[in-house]
Coordinates of C-alpha atoms (C1' of nucleotides) in Angstrom, one line a residue:
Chain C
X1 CA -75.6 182.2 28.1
X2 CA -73.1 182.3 30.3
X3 CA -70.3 181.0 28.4
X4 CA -70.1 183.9 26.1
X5 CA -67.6 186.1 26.5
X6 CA -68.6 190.0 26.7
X7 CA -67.5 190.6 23.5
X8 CA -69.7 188.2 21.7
X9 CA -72.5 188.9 24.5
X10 CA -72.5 192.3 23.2
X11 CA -72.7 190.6 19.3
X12 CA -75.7 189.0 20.4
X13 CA -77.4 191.6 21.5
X14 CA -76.8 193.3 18.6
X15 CA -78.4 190.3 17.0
X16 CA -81.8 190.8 19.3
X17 CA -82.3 193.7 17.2
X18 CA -82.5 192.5 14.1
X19 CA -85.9 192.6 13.0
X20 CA -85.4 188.9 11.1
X21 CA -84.2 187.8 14.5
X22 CA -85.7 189.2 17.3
X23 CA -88.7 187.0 17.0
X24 CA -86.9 183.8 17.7
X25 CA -87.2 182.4 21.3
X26 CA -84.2 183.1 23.2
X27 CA -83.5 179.4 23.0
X28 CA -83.4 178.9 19.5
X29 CA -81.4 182.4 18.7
X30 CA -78.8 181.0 21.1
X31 CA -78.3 177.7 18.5
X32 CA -78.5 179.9 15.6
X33 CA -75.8 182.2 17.3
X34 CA -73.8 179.3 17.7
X35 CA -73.3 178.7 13.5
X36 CA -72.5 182.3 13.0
X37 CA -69.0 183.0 12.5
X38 CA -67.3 186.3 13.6
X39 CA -65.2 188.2 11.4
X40 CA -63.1 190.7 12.0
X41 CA -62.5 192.7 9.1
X42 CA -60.0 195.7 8.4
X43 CA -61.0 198.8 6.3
X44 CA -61.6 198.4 2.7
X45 CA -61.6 194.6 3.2
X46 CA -63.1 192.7 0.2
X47 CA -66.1 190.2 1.0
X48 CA -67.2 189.2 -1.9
X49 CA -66.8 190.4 -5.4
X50 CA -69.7 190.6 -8.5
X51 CA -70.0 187.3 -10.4
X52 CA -69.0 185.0 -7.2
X53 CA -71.6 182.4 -6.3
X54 CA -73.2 183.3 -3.4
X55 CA -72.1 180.9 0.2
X56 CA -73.1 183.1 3.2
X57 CA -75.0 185.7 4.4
X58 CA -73.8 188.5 6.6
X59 CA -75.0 190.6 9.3
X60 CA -73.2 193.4 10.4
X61 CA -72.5 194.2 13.6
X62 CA -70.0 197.0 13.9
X63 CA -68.8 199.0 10.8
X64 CA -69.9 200.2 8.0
X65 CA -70.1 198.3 4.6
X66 CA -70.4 199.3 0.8
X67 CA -72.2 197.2 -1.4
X68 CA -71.0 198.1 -5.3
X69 CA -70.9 197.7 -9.0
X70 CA -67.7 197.8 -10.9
X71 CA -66.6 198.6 -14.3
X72 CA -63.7 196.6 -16.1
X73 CA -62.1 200.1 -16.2
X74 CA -62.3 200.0 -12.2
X75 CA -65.0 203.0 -12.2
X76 CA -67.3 202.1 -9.4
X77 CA -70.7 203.1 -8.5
X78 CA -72.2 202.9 -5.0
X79 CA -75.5 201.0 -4.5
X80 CA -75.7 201.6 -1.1
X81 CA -74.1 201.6 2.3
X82 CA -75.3 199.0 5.6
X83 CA -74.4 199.5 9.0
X84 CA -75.4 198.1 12.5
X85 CA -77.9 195.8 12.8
X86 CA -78.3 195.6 8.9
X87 CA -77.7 192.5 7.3
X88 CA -76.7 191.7 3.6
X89 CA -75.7 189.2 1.0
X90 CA -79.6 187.2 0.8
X91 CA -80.0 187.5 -2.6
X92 CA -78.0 185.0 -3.9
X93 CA -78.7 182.6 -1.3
X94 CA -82.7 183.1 -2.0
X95 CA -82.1 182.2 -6.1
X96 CA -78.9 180.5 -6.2
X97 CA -77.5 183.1 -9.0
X98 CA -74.1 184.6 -8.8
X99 CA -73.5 187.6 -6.4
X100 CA -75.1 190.5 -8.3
X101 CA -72.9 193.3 -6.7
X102 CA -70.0 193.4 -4.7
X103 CA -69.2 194.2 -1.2
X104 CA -66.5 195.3 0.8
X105 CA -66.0 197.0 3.9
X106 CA -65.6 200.9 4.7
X107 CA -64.2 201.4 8.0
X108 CA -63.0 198.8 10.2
X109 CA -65.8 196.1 11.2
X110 CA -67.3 193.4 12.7
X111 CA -69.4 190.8 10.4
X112 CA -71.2 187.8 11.1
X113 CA -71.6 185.4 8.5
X114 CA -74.2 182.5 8.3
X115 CA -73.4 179.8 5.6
X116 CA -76.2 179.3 2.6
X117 CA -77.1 176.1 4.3
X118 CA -77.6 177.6 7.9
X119 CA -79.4 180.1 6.6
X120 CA -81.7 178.0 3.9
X121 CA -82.6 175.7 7.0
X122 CA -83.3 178.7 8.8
X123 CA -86.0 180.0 6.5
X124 CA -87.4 176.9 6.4
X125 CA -87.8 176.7 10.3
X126 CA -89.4 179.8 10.4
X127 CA -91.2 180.8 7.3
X128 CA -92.5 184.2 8.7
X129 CA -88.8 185.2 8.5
X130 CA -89.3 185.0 4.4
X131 CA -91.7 188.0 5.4
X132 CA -88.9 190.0 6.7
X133 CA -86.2 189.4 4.4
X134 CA -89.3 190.2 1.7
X135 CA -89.4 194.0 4.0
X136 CA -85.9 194.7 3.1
X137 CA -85.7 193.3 -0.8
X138 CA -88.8 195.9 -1.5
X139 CA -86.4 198.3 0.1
X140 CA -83.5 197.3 -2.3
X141 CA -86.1 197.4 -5.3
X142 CA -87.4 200.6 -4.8
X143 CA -84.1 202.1 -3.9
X144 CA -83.1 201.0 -7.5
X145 CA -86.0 202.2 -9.2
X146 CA -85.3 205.9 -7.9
X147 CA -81.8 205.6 -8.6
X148 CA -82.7 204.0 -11.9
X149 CA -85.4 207.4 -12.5
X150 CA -82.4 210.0 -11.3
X151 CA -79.8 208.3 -13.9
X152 CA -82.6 208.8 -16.8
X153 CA -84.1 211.8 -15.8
X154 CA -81.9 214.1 -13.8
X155 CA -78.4 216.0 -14.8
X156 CA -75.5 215.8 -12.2
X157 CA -76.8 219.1 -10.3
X158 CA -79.9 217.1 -9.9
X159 CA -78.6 214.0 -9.0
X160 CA -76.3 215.8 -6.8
X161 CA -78.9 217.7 -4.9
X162 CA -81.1 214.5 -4.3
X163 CA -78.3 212.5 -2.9
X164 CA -77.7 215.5 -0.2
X165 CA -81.3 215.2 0.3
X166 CA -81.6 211.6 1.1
X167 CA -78.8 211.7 3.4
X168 CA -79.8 214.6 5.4
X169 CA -82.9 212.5 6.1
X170 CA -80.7 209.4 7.6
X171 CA -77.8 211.6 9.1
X172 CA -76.7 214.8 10.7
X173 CA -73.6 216.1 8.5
X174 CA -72.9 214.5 4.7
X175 CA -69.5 213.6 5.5
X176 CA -68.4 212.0 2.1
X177 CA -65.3 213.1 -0.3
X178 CA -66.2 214.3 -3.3
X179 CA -65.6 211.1 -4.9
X180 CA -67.9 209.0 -2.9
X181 CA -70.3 211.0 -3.9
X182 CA -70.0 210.9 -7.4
X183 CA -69.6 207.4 -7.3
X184 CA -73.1 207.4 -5.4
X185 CA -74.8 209.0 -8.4
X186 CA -72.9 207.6 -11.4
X187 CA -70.7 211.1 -12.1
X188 CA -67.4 212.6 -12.3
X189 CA -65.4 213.9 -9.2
X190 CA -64.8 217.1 -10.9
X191 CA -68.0 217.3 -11.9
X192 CA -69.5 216.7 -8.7
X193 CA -66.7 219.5 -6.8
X194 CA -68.4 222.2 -9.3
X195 CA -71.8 221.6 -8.5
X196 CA -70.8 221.8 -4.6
X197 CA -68.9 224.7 -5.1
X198 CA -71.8 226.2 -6.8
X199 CA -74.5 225.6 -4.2
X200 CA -71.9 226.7 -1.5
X201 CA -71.7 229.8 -3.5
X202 CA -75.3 230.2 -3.9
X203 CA -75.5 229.4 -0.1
X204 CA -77.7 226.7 -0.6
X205 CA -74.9 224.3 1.3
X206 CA -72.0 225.2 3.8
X207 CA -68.8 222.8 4.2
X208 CA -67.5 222.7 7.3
X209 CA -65.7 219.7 9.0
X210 CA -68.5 217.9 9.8
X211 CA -69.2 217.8 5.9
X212 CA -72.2 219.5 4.3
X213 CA -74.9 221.2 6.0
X214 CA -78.3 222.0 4.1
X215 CA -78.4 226.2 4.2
X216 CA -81.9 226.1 1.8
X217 CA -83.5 222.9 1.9
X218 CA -86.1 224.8 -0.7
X219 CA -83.4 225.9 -2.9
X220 CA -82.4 221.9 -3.3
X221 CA -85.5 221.0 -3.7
X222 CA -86.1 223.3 -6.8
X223 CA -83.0 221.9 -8.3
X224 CA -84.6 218.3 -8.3
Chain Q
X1 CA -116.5 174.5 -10.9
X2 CA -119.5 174.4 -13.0
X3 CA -120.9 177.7 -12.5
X4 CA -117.9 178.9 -14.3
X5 CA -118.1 180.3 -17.9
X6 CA -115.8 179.1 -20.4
X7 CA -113.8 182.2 -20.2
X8 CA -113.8 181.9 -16.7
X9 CA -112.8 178.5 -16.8
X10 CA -110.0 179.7 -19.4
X11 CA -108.7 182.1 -16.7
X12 CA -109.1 179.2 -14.1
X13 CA -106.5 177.7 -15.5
X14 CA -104.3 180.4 -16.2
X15 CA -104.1 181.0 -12.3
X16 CA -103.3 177.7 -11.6
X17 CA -100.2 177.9 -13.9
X18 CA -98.9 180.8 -11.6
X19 CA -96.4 179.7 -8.7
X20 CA -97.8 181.6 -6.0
X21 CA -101.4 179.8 -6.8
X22 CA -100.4 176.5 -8.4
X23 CA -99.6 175.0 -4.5
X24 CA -102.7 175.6 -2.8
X25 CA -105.2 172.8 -2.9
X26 CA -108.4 173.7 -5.6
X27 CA -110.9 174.3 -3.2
X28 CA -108.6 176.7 -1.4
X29 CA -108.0 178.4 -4.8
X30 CA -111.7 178.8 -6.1
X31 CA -112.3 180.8 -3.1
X32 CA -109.8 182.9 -4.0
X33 CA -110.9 183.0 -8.2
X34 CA -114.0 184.5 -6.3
X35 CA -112.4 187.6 -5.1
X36 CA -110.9 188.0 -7.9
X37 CA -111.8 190.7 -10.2
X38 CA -111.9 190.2 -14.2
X39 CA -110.9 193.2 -16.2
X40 CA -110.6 193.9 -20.1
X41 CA -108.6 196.6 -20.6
X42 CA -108.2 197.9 -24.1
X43 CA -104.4 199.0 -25.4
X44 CA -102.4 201.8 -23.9
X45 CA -104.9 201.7 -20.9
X46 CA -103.4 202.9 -17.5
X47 CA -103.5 200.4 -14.4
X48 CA -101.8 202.9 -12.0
X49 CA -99.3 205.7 -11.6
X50 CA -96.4 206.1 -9.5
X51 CA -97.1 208.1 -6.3
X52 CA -100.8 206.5 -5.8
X53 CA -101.0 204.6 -2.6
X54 CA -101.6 201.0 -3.9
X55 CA -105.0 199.2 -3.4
X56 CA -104.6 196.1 -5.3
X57 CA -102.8 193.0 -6.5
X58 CA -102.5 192.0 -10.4
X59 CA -102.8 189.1 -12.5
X60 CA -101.9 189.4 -16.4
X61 CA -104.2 187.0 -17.7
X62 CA -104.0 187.8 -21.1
X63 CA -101.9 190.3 -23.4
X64 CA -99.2 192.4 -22.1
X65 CA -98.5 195.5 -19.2
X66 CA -95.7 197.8 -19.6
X67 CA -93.8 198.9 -15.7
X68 CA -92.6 202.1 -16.9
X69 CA -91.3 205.4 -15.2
X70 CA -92.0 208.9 -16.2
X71 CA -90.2 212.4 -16.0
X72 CA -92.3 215.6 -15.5
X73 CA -91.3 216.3 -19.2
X74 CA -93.3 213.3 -20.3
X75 CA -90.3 210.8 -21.4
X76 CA -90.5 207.2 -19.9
X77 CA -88.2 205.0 -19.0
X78 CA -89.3 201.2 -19.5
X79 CA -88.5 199.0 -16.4
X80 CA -90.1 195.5 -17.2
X81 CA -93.3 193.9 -19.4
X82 CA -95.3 191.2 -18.0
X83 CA -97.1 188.6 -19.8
X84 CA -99.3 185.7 -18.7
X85 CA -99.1 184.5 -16.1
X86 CA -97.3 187.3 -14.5
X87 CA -98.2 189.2 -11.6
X88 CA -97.1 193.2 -10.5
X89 CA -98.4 195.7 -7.9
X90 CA -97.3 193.6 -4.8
X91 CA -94.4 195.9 -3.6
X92 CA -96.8 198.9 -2.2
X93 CA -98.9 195.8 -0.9
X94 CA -96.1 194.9 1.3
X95 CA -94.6 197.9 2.3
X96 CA -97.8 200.4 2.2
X97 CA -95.8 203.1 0.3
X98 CA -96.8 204.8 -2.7
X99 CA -96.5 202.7 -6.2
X100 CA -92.2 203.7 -7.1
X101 CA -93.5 203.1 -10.5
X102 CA -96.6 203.2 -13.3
X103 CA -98.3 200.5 -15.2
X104 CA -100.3 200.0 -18.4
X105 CA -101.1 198.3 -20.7
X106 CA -100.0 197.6 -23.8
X107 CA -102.1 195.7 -26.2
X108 CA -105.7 194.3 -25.0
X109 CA -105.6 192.5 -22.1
X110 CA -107.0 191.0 -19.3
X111 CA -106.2 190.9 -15.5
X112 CA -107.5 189.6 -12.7
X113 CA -106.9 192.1 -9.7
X114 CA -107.1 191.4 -5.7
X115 CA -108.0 194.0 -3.2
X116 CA -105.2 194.8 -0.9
X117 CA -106.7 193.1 2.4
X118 CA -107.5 190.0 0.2
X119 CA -104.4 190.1 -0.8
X120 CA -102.9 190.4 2.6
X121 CA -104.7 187.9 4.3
X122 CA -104.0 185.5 1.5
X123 CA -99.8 185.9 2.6
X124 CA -100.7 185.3 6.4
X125 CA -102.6 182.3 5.6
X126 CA -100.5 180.8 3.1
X127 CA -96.5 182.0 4.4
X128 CA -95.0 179.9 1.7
X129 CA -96.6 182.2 -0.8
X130 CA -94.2 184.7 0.7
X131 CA -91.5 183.2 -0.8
X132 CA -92.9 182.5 -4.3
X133 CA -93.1 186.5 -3.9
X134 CA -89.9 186.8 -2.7
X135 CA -88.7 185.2 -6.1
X136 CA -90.1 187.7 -8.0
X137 CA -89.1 190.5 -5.9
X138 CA -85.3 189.3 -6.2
X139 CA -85.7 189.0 -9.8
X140 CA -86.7 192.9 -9.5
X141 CA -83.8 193.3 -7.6
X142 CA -81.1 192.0 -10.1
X143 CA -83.2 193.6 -13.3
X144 CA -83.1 196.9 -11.7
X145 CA -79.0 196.2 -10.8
X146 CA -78.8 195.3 -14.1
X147 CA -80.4 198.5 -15.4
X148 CA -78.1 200.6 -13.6
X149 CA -74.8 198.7 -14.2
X150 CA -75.7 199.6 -18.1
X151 CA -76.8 203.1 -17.4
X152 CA -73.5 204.0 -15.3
X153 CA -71.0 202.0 -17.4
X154 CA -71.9 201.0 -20.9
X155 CA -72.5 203.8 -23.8
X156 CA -75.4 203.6 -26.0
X157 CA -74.0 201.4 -28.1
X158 CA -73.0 198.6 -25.4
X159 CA -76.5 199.3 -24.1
X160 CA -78.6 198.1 -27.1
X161 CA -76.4 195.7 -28.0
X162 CA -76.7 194.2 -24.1
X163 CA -80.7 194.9 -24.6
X164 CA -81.2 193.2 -28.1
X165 CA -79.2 190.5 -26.6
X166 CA -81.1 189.6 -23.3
X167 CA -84.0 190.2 -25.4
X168 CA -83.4 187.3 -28.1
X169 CA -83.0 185.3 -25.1
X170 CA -86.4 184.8 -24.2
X171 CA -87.8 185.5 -27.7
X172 CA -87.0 184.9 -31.4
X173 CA -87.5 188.2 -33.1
X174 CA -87.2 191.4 -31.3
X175 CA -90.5 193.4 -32.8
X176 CA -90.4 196.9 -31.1
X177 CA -90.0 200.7 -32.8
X178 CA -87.2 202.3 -31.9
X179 CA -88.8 204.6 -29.5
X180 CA -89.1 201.6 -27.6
X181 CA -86.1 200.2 -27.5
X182 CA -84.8 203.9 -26.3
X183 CA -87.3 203.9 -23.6
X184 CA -85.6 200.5 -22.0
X185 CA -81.9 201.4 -22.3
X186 CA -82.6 205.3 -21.4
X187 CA -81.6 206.9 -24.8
X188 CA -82.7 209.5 -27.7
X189 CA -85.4 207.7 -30.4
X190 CA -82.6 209.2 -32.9
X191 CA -78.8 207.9 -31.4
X192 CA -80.7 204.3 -30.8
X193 CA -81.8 204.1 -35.0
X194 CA -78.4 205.4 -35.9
X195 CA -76.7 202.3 -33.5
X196 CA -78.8 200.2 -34.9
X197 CA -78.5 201.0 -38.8
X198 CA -74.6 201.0 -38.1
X199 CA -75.1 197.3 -36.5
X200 CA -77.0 197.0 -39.6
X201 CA -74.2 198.0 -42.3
X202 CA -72.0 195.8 -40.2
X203 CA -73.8 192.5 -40.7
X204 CA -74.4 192.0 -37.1
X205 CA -78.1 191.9 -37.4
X206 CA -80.8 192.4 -39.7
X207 CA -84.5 193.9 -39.9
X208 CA -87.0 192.1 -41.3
X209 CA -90.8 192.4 -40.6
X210 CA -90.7 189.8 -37.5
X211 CA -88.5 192.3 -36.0
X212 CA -84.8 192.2 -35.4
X213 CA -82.8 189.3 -36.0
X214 CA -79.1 188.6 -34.8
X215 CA -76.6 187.0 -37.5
X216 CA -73.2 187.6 -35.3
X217 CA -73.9 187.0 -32.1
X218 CA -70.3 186.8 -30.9
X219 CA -69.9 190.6 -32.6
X220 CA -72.6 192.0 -30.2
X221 CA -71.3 190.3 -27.0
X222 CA -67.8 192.0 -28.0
X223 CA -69.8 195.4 -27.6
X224 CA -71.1 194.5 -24.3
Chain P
dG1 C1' -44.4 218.9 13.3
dC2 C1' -43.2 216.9 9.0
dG3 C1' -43.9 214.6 4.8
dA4 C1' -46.7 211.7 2.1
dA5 C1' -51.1 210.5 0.8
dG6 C1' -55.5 211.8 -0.1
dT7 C1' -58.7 215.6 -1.5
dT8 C1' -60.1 219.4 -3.7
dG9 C1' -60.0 223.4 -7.2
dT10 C1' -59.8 224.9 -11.9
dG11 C1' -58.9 225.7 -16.7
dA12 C1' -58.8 223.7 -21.3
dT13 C1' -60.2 220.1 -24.4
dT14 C1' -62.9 216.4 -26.1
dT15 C1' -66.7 213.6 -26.8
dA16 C1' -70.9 211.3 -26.7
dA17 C1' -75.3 211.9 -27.2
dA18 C1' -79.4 214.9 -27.0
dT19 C1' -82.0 218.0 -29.6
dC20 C1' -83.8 220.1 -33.7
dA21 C1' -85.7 220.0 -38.1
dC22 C1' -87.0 217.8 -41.8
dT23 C1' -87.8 213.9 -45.4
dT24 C1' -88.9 209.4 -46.5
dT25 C1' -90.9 205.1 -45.6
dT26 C1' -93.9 201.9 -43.5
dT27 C1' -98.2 200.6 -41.4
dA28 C1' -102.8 200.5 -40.3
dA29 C1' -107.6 202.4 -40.7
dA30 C1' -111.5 204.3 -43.1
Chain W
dT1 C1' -106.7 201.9 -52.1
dT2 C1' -106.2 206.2 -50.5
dT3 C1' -104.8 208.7 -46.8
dA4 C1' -103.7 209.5 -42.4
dA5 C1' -100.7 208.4 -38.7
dA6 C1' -96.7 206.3 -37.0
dA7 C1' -92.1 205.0 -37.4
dA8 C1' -87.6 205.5 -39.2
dG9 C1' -83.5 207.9 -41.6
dT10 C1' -80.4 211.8 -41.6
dG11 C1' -77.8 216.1 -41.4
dA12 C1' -76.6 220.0 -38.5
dT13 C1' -76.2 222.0 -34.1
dT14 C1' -75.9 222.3 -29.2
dT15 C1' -74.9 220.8 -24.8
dA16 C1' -73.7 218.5 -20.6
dA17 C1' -70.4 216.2 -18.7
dA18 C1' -66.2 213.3 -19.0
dT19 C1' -61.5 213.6 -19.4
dC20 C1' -56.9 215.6 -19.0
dA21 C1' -53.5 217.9 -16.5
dC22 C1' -52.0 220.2 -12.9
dA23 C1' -51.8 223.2 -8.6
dA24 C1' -53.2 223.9 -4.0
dC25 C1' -54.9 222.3 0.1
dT26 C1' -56.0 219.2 3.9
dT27 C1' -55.3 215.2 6.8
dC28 C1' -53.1 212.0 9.3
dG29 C1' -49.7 208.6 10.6
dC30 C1' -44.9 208.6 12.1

DNA sequence: GCGAAGTTGTGATTTAAATCACTTTTTAAA
DNA sequence: TTTAAAAAGTGATTTAAATCACAACTTCGC
C-alpha cells in the first residue's frame, strides 16, 4: 500500500468504514480501490440529473451531497442529504432504470465513483454485499414513506416541526436557511420564516448562529 | 408432493411462479411450503398496522392486499396493492424496526405467511434471494419517489391524470370509487369527482361499468 | 470595511382545494 | 324487488398556504 499517496491513503481509509466494504480482505479492497475514480468536485457541482441512465456509483468521501427532485418550474424538493462514508447512486445500477432523482453537491467535496460494470461484478463477487446495499434501500423506503405520510397528513407547522425534530436527532444546531428547509418539506420560504418566527416567539426554538436550538422539545412534539 | 391437497397443490404452484422461490431446487422449496402458513382472510381484514414490530413474511396467493397509511383522524393514504404472486412485510424483517406502514386486505384472499426467523434463515442460506428482494425493495423506492414528486409538484388535476394513467398501464379498465382514487393521489373524495367529471365533459375519458376508460391519451399526458 | 449577494421579515392578495351539507344515483343484499 | 348501504354529484363556504412585492438585515469575498 505503499504506493499511495497520503491523500488517497486517507480515501481509503475512509473506504474501510463503509459498512459494504469493510468486509473485504485487505487484498481485494486494495483492487477494488484501484477502479475507483477520485473526483474532486466544487460546491453546487451537478452529478447527475433525474431522467439520466444510471453509469456509476458514488461514495463520498468528504462533502456533503443533496440528492433532489425538480420541477420543470425549477422548484426543488430535498430527498435527503449524504455525507462521509455514505455512498449513493445504486439504484439505477441494481434495475437498469433511469436516475430517479438527481444529485449534486452542497459544499465542496470529495467523490469516488465506481462504474456500473465495476460495481455489477462486484456484487456478484460478494453476494453478502447485496445484504448491505438491501440495509440502506429499506432506509431510503422508509424515509419516503414518512415523508410521503407528513405531505398527506400534516400542515407546514407540522411538517416544519418534524423536520427540526429529525435533525436534532442526527446533529447539534439546524444550520439550514429558510429555504432549505422548505424545500426539505415541500413548502414555501415565506411560509416556512412564519412558522419559525412563531415557535421563536412561543420560545419553543431560539436562532442563534449556530442555527436553531430546540427550547421545548414537548411543545414540538404537540405540534406533530 | 402427494400428501398435498389440491388446494395445496394450487398454491404450490403459485410459489413457484414467485422470483425469490422459482430458483431454488423443488425439494429445497417443499421444505419451505412446510413452514408456510395458509390463511383465508375474508375482505377488508387487517394483516398488520404501522408501529407493530413485524413477525412475519407474506405471500398473496390469492385476491388482493391494500399497503396503506393512516392519520390519527382516520384518512388513509394508499401506497401500493399486491396481487398474486406478490410478496410484502419484508422491510421490518430486514431492518427489525416497527412496520412504517399497514396492510389489509381487500377482497378475500389467501396468503401464505413465514415466521420472521424462517424467513431469516431462508436469506442466509440462499444470498441470491437477497437480491430478488432487493428488486422489490428498489421498486419501493422509485414508487414512493414517484409519490412524492406528484404530491410536491403536480395539482390535483396533474395527479389523477398521472394516476389514471400509470394505472391503464398495467390494466384495461380502471374500476375503483372515487374515495379510492383520492386515497392514492392524497386528495378530497369531492375535488377528485369533480376532476374527473370535467375530464369527463372534455372527452378525455369515459365511465362505463368496467371502470374508467381513456379516449385521449395524449390530452391526459398534456396534464401531467 | 465596503458593496453585492444572499437571507429574512412582512403585508396584501390570490388560489387551490378541503370541508360542509345535501341530493341523487348506483349497487348489492335480504 | 324492495330497501338499505355505498358511491357520486354539486353548490356554498372556509381555509391554509402559495404567490407577489418589497424592505431590512446578514454575510462574505474583495
Amino acid at each position: 500500500m505503499k504506493h499511495l499517496t497520503d491523500k488517497k491513503e486517507f480515501d481509503f481509509r475512509i473506504l474501510k468504514t463503509i459498512p459494504i466494504f469493510s468486509e473485504l480482505p485487505d487484498s481485494r479492497l486494495e483492487a477494488l480501490f484501484e477502479k475507483l475514480k477520485r473526483n474532486e468536485l466544487k460546491r453546487n457541482t451537478c452529478i447527475f440529473l433525474e431522467g439520466e441512465p444510471g453509469k456509476e456509483f458514488f461514495i463520498v468521501a468528504k462533502g456533503k451531497v443533496k440528492i433532489f427532485l425538480s420541477s420543470p418550474e425549477g422548484r426543488e424538493v430535498t430527498l435527503t442529504f449524504l455525507e462521509p462514508p455514505q455512498f449513493f447512486g445504486e439504484l439505477s445500477l441494481l434495475d437498469d432504470l433511469p436516475r430517479s432523482a438527481s444529485a449534486r453537491t452542497v459544499g465542496s467535496s470529495i467523490l469516488y465513483s465506481l462504474r456500473k460494470e465495476s460495481f455489477q461484478n462486484f456484487l456478484t463477487e460478494y453476494p453478502q454485499a447485496a445484504l448491505r446495499i438491501l440495509k440502506t434501500t429499506t432506509e431510503m423506503v422508509r424515509r419516503l414513506t414518512e415523508q410521503v405520510h407528513s405531505l398527506v397528513f400534516k400542515d407546514v407547522q407540522g411538517r416544519v416541526a418534524k423536520k427540526i425534530l429529525d435533525l436534532s436527532k442526527k446533529q447539534i444546531g439546524i444550520k439550514f436557511t429558510h429555504q432549505e428547509l422548505a424545500n426539505m418539506i415541500g413548502s414555501a420560504r415565506e411560509t416556512v420564516s412564519r412558522v419559525i418566527l412563531n415557535l421563536e416567539e412561543k420560545r419553543v426554538l431560539k436562532i442563534n448562529r449556530d442555527g436553531i436550538q430546540i427550547l421545548q422539545i414537548h411543545e414540538l412534539e404537540k405540534l406533530l
